[in-house]
CSV table of N, CA, C and O in Angstrom, one decimal:
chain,number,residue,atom,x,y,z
E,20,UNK,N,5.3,37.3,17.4
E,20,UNK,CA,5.3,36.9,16.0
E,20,UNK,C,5.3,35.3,15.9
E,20,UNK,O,6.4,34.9,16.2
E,21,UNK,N,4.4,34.3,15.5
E,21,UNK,CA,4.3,33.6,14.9
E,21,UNK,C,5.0,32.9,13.6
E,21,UNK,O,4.7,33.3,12.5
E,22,UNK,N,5.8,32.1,13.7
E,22,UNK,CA,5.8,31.8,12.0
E,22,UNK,C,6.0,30.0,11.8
E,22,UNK,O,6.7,29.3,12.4
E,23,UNK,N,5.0,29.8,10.6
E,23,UNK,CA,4.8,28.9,10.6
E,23,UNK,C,5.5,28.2,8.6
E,23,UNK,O,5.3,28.5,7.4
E,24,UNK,N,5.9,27.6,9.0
E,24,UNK,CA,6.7,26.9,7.9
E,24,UNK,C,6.6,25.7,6.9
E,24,UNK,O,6.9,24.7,7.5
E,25,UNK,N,6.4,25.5,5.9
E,25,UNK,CA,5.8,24.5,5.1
E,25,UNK,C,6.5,24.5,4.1
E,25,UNK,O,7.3,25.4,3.8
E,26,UNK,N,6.4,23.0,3.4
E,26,UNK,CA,7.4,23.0,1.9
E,26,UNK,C,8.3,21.8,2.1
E,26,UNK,O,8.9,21.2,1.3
E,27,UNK,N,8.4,21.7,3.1
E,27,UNK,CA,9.7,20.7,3.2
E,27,UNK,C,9.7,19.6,2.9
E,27,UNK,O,8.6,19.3,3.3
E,28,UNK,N,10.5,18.0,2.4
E,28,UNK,CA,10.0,16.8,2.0
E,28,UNK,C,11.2,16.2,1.9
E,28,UNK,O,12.2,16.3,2.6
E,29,UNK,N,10.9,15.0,0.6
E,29,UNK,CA,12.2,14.3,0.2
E,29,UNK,C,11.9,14.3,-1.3
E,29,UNK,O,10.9,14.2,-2.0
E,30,UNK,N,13.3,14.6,-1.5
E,30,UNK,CA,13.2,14.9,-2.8
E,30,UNK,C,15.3,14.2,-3.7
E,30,UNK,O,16.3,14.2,-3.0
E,31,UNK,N,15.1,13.7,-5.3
E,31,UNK,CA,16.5,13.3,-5.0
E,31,UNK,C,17.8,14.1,-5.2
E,31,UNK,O,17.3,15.2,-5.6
E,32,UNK,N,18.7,14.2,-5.3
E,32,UNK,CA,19.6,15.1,-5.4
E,32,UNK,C,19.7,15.9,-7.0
E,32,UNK,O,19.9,15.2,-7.9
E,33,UNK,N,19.7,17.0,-7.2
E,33,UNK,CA,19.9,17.8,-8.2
E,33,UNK,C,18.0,18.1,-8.4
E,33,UNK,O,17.4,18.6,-9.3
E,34,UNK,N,17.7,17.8,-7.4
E,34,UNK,CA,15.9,18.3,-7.7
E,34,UNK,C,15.6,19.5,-6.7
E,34,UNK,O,16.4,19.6,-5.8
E,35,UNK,N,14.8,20.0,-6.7
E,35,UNK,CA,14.1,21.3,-6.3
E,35,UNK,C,13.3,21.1,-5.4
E,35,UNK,O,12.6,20.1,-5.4
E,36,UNK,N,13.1,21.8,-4.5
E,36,UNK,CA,12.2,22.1,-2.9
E,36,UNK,C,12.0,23.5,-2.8
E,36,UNK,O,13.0,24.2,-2.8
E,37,UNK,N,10.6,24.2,-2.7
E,37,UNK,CA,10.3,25.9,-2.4
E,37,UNK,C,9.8,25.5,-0.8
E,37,UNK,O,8.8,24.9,-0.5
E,38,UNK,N,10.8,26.1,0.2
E,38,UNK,CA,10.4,26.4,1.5
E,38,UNK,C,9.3,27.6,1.7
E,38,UNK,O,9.6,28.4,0.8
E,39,UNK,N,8.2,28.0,2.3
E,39,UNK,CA,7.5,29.0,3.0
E,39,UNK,C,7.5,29.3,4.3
E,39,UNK,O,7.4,28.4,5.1
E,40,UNK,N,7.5,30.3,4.5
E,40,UNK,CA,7.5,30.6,6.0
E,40,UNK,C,6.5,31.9,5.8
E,40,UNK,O,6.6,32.7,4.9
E,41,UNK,N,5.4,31.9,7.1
E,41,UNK,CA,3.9,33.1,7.2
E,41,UNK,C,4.1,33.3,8.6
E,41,UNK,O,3.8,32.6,9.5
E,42,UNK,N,4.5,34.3,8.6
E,42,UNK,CA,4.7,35.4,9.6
E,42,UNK,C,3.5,35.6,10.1
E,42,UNK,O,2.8,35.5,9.1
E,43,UNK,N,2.6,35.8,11.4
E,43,UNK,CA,1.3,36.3,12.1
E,43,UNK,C,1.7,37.7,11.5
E,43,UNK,O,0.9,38.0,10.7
E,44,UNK,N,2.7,38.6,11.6
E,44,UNK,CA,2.6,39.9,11.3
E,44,UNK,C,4.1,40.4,11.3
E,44,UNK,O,5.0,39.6,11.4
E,45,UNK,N,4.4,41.7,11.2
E,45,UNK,CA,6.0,42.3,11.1
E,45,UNK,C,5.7,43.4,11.3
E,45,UNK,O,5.5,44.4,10.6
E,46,UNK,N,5.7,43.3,12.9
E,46,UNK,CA,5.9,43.9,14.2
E,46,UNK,C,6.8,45.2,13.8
E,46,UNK,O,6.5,46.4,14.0
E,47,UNK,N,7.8,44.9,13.4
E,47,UNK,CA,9.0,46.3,12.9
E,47,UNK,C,9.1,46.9,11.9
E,47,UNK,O,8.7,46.4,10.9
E,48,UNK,N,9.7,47.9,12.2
E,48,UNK,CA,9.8,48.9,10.4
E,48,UNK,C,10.5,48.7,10.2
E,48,UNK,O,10.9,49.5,9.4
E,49,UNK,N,11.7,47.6,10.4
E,49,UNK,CA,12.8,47.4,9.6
E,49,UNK,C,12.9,45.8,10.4
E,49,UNK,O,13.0,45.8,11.6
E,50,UNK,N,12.9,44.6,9.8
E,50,UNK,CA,13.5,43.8,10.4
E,50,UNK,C,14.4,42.8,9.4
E,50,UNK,O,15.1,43.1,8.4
E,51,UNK,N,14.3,41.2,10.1
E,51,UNK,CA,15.3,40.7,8.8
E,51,UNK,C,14.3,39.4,9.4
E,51,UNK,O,13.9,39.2,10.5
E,52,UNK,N,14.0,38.4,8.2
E,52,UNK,CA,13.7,37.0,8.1
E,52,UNK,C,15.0,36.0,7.3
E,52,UNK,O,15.4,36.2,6.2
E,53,UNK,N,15.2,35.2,8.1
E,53,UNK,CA,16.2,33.9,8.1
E,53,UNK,C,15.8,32.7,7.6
E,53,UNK,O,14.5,32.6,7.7
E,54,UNK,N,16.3,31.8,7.1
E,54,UNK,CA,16.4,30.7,7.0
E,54,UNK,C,17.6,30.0,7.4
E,54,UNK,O,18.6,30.2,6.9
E,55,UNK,N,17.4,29.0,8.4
E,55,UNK,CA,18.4,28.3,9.4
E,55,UNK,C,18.3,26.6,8.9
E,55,UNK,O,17.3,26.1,8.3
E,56,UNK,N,19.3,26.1,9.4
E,56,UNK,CA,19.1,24.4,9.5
E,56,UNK,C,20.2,23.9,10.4
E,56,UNK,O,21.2,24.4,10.9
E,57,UNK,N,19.8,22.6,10.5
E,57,UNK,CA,20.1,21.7,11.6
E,57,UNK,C,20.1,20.4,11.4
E,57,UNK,O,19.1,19.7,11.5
E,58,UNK,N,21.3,19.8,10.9
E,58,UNK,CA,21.7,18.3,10.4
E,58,UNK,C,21.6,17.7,11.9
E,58,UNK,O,21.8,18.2,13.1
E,59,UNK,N,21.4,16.6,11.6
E,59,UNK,CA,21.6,16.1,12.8
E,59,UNK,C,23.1,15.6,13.0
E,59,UNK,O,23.8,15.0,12.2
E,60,UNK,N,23.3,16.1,14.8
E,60,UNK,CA,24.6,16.3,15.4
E,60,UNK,C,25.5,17.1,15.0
E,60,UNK,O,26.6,16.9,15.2
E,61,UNK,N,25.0,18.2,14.5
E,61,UNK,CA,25.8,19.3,13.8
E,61,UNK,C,24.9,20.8,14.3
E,61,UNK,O,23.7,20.8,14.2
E,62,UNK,N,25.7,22.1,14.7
E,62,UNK,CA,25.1,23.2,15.1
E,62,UNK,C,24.0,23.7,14.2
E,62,UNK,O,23.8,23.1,13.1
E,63,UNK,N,23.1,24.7,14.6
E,63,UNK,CA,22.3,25.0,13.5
E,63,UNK,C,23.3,26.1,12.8
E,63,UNK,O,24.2,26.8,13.4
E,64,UNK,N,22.8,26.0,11.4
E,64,UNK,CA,23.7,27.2,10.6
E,64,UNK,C,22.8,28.3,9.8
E,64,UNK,O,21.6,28.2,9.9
E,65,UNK,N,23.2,28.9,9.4
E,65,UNK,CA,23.0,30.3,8.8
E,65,UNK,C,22.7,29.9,7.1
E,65,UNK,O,23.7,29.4,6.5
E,66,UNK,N,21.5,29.9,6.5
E,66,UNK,CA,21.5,29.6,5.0
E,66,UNK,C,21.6,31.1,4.0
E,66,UNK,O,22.4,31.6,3.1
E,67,UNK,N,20.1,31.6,4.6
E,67,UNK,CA,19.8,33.2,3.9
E,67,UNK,C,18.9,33.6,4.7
E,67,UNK,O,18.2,33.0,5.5
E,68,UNK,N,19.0,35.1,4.2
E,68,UNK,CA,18.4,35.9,5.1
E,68,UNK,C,18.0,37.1,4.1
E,68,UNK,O,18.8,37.5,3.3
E,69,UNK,N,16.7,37.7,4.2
E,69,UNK,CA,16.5,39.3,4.0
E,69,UNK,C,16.2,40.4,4.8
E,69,UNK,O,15.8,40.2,5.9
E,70,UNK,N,16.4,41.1,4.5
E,70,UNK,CA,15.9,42.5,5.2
E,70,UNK,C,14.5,42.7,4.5
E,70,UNK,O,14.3,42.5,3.4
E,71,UNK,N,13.4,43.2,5.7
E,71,UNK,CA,12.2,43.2,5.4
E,71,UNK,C,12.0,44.4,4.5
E,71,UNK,O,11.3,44.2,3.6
E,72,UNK,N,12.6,45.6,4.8
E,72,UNK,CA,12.2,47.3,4.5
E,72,UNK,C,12.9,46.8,2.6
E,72,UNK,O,12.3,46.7,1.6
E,73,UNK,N,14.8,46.7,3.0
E,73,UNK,CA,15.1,46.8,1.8
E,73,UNK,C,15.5,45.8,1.1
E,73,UNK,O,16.1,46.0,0.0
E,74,UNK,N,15.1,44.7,1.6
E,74,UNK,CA,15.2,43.2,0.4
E,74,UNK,C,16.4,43.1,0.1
E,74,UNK,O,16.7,42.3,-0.9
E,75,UNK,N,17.5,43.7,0.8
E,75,UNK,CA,19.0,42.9,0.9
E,75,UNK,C,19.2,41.5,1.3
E,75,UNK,O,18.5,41.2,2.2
E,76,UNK,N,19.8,40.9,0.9
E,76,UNK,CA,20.0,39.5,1.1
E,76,UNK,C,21.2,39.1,0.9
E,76,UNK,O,22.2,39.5,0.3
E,77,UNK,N,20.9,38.0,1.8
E,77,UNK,CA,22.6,37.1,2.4
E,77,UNK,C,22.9,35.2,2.4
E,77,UNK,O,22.1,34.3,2.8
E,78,UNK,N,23.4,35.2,2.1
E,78,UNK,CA,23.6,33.6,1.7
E,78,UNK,C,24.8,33.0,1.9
E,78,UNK,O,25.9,33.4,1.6
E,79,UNK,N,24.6,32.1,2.5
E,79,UNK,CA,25.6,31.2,3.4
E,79,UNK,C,26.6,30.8,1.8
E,79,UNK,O,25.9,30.6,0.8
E,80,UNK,N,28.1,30.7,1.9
E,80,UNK,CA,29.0,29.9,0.6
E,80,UNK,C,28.3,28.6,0.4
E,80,UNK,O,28.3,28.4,-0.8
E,81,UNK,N,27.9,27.9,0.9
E,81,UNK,CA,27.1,26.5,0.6
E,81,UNK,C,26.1,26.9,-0.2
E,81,UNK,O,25.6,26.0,-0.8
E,82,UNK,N,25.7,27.7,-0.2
E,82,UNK,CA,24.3,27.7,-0.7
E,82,UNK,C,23.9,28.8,-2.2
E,82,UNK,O,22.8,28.9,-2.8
E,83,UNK,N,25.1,29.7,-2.2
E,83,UNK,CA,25.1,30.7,-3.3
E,83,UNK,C,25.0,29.9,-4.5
E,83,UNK,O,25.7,29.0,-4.9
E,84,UNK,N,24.0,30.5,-5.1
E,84,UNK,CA,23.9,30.5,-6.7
E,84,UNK,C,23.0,28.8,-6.9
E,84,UNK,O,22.8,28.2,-7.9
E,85,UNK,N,22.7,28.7,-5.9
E,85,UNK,CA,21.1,27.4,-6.0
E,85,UNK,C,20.3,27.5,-5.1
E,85,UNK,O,19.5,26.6,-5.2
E,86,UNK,N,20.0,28.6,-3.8
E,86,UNK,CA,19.3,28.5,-3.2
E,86,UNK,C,18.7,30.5,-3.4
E,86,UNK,O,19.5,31.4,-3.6
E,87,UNK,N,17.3,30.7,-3.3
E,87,UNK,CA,17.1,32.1,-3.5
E,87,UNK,C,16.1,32.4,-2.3
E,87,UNK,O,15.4,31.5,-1.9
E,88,UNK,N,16.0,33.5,-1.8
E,88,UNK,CA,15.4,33.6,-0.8
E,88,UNK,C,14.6,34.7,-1.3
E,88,UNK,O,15.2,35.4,-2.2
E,89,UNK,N,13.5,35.0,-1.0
E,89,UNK,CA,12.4,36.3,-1.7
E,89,UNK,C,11.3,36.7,-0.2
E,89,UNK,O,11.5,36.1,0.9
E,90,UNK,N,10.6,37.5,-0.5
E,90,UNK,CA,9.8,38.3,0.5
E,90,UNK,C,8.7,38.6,0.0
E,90,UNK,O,8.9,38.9,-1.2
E,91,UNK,N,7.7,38.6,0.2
E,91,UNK,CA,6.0,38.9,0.2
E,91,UNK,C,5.7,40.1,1.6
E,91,UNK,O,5.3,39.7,2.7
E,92,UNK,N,6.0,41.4,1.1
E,92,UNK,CA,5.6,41.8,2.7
E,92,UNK,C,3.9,41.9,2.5
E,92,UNK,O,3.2,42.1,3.5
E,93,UNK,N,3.6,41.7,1.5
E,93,UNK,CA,1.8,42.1,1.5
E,93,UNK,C,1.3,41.2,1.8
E,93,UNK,O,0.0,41.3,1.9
E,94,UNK,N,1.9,39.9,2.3
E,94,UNK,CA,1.4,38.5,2.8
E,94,UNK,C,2.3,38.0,4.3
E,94,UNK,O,2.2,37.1,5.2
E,95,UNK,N,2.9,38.7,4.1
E,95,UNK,CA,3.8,38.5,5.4
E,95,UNK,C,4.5,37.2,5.2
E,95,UNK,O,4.7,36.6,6.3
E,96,UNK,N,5.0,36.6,4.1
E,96,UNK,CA,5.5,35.3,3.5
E,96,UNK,C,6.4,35.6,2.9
E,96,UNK,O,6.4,36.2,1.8
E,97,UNK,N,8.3,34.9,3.7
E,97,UNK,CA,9.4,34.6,3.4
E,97,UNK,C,9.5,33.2,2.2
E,97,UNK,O,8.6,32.4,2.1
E,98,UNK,N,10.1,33.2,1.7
E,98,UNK,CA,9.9,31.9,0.5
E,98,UNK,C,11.5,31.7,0.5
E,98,UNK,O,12.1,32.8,0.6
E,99,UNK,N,12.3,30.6,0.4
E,99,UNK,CA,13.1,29.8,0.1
E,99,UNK,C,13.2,28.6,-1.3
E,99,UNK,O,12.6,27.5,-1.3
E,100,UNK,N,13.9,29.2,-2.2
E,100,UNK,CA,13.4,28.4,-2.9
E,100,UNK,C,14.6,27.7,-3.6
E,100,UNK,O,15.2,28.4,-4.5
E,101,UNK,N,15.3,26.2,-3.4
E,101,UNK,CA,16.4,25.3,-3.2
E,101,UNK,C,16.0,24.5,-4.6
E,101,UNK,O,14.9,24.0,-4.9
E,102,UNK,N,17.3,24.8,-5.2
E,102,UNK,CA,18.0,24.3,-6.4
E,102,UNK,C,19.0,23.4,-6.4
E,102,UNK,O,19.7,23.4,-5.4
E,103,UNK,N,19.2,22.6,-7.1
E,103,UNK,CA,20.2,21.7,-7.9
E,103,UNK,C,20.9,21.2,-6.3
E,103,UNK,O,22.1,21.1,-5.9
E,104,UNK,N,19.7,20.8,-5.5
E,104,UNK,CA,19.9,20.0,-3.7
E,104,UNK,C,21.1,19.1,-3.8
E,104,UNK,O,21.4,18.9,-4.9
E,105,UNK,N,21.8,18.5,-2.8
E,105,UNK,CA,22.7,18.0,-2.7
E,105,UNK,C,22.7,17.2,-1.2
E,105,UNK,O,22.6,17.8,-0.1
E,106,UNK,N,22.9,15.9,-1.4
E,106,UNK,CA,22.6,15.5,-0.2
E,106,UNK,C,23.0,15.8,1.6
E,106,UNK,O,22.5,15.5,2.7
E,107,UNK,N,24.3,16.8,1.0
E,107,UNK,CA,24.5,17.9,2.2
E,107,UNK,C,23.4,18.9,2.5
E,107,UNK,O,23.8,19.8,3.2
E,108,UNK,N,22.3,19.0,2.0
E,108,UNK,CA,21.2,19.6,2.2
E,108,UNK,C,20.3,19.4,3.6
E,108,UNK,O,19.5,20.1,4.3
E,109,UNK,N,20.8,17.8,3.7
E,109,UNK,CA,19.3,17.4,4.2
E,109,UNK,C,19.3,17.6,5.9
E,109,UNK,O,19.9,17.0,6.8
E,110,UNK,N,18.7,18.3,5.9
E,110,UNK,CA,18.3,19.4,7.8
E,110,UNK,C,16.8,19.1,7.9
E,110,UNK,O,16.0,18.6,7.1
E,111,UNK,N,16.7,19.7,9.1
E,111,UNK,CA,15.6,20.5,9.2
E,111,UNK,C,15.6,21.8,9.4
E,111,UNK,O,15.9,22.3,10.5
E,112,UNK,N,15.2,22.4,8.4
E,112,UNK,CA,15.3,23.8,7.9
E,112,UNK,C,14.1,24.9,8.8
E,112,UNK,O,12.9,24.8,8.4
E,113,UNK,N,14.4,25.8,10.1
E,113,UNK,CA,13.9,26.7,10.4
E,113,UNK,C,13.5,28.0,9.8
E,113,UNK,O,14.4,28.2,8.9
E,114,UNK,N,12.6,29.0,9.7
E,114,UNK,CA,12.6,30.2,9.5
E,114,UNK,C,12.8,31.4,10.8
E,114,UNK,O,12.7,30.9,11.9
E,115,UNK,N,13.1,32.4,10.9
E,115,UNK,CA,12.8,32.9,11.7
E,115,UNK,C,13.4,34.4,11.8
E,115,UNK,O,14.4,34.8,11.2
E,116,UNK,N,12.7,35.2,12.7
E,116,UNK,CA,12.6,36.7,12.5
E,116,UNK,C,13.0,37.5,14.2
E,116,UNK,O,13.0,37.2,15.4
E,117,UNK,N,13.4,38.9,13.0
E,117,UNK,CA,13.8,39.5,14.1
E,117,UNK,C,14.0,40.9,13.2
E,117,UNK,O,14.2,41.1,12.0
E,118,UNK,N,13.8,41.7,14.6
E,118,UNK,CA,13.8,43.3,14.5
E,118,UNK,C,15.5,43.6,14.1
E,118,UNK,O,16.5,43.1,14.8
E,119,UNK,N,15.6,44.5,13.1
E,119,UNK,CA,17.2,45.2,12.7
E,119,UNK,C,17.3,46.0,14.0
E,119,UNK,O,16.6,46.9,14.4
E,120,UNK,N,18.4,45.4,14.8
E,120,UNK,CA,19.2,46.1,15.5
E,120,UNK,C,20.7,46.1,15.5
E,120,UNK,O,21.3,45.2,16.0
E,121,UNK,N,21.6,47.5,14.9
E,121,UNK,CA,22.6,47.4,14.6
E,121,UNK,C,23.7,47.3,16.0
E,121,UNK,O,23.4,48.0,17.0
E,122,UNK,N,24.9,46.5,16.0
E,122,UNK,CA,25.2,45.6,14.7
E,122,UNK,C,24.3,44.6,14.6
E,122,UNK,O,23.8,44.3,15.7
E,123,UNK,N,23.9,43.7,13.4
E,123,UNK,CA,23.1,42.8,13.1
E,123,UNK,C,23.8,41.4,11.8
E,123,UNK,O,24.0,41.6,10.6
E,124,UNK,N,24.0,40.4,12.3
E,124,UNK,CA,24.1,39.4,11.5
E,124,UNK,C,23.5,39.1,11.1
E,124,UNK,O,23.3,38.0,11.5
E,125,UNK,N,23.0,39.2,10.4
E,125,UNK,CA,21.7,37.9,9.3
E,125,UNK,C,22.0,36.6,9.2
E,125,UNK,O,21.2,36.1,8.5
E,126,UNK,N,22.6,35.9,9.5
E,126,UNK,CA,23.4,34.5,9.2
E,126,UNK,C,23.8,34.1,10.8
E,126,UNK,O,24.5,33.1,11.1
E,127,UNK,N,23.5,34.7,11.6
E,127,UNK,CA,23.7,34.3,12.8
E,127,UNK,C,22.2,33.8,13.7
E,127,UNK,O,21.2,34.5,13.7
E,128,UNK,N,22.2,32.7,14.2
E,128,UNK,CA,21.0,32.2,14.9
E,128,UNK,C,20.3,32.8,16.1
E,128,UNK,O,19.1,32.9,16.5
E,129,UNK,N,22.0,33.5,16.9
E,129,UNK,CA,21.4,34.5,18.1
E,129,UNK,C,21.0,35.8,17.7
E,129,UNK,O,20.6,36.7,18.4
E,130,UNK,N,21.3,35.8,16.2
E,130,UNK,CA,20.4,37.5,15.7
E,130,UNK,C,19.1,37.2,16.0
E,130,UNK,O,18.6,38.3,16.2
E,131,UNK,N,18.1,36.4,16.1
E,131,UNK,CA,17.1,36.2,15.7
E,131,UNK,C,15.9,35.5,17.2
E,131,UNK,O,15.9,34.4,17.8
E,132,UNK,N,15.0,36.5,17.4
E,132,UNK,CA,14.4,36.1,18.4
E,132,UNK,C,12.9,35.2,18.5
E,132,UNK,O,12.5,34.6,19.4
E,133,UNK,N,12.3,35.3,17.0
E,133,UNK,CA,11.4,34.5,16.8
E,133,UNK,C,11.8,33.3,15.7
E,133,UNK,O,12.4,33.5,14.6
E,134,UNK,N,11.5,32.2,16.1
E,134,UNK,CA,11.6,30.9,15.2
E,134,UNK,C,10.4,29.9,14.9
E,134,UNK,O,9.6,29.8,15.8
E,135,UNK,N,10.1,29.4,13.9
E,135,UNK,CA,9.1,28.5,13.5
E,135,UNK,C,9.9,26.9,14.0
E,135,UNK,O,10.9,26.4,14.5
E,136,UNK,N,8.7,26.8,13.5
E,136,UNK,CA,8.8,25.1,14.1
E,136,UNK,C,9.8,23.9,13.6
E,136,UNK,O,10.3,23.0,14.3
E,137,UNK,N,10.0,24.1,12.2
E,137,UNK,CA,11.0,23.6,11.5
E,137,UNK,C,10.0,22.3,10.6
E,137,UNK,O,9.0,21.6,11.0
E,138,UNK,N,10.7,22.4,9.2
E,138,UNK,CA,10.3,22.0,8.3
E,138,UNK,C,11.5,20.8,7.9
E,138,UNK,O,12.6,21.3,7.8
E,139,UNK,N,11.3,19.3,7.7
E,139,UNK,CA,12.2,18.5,6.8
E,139,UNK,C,12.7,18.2,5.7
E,139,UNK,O,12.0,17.7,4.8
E,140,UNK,N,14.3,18.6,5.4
E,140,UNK,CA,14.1,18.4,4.0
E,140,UNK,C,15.3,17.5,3.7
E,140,UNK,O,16.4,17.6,4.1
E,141,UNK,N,14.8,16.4,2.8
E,141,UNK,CA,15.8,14.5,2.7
E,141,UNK,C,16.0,15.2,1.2
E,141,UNK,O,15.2,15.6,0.4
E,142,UNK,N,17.5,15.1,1.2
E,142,UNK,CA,17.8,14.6,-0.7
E,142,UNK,C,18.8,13.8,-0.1
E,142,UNK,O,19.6,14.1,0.8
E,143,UNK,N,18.5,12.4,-1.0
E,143,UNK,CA,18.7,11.3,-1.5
E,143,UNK,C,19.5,11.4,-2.5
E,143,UNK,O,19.4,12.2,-3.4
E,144,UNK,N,20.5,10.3,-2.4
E,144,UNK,CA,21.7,10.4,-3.7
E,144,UNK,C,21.3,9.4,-4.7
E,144,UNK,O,22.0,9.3,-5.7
């Protein structure tokens, strides 16, 4: 699986950024797509995540209630879409996929065996 990630920029605090991420394909009948980031000098962390089959979703406390995560399975396109940014934002933001195998974290980085390349995203105060 492939995935390839776009969207990301500089933008100033309290403004808006839509991440994408295009899957080559979705290999499983059930898997889960992530959104990760990585500040520099700091671990990568867990933002959101869905389940491909049933569009459950998960969201890191940092991020509940301005950041929304959605699914296109007819395009094979994860979407991230970051609200009211905050300059604790600014990473470089991963996507990445993996087959449901229980137990399963969604918010965990070692759940996840395929990753895109990583996209930049600067908010400025």
């Amino acid at each position: 699986v492939q995935l390839v990630e776009s969207g990301g920029g500089s933008v100033q605090a309290g403004g808006s950024l839509t991440l994408s991420c295009a899957a080559s394909e979705f290999p499983w009948s059930s898997g889960s797509m992530g959104w990760f980031r990585q500040a520099t000098g700091k671990e990568r962390e867990g933002v959101a995540a869905i389940y491909t089959r049933s569009t459950t979703r998960y969201y890191a406390d940092s991020v509940k209630g301005r950041f929304t995560i959605s699914i296109d399975n007819a395009k094979n396109t994860v979407t991230l879409q970051m609200d009211s940014l905050k300059p604790g934002d600014t990473a470089m933001y991963y996507c990445a996929a993996a087959s449901l195998r229980l137990p399963f974290r969604p918010l965990r980085y070692d759940s996840y065996t395929n990753w895109g390349q990583g996209t930049q995203v600067t908010v400025a105060s």
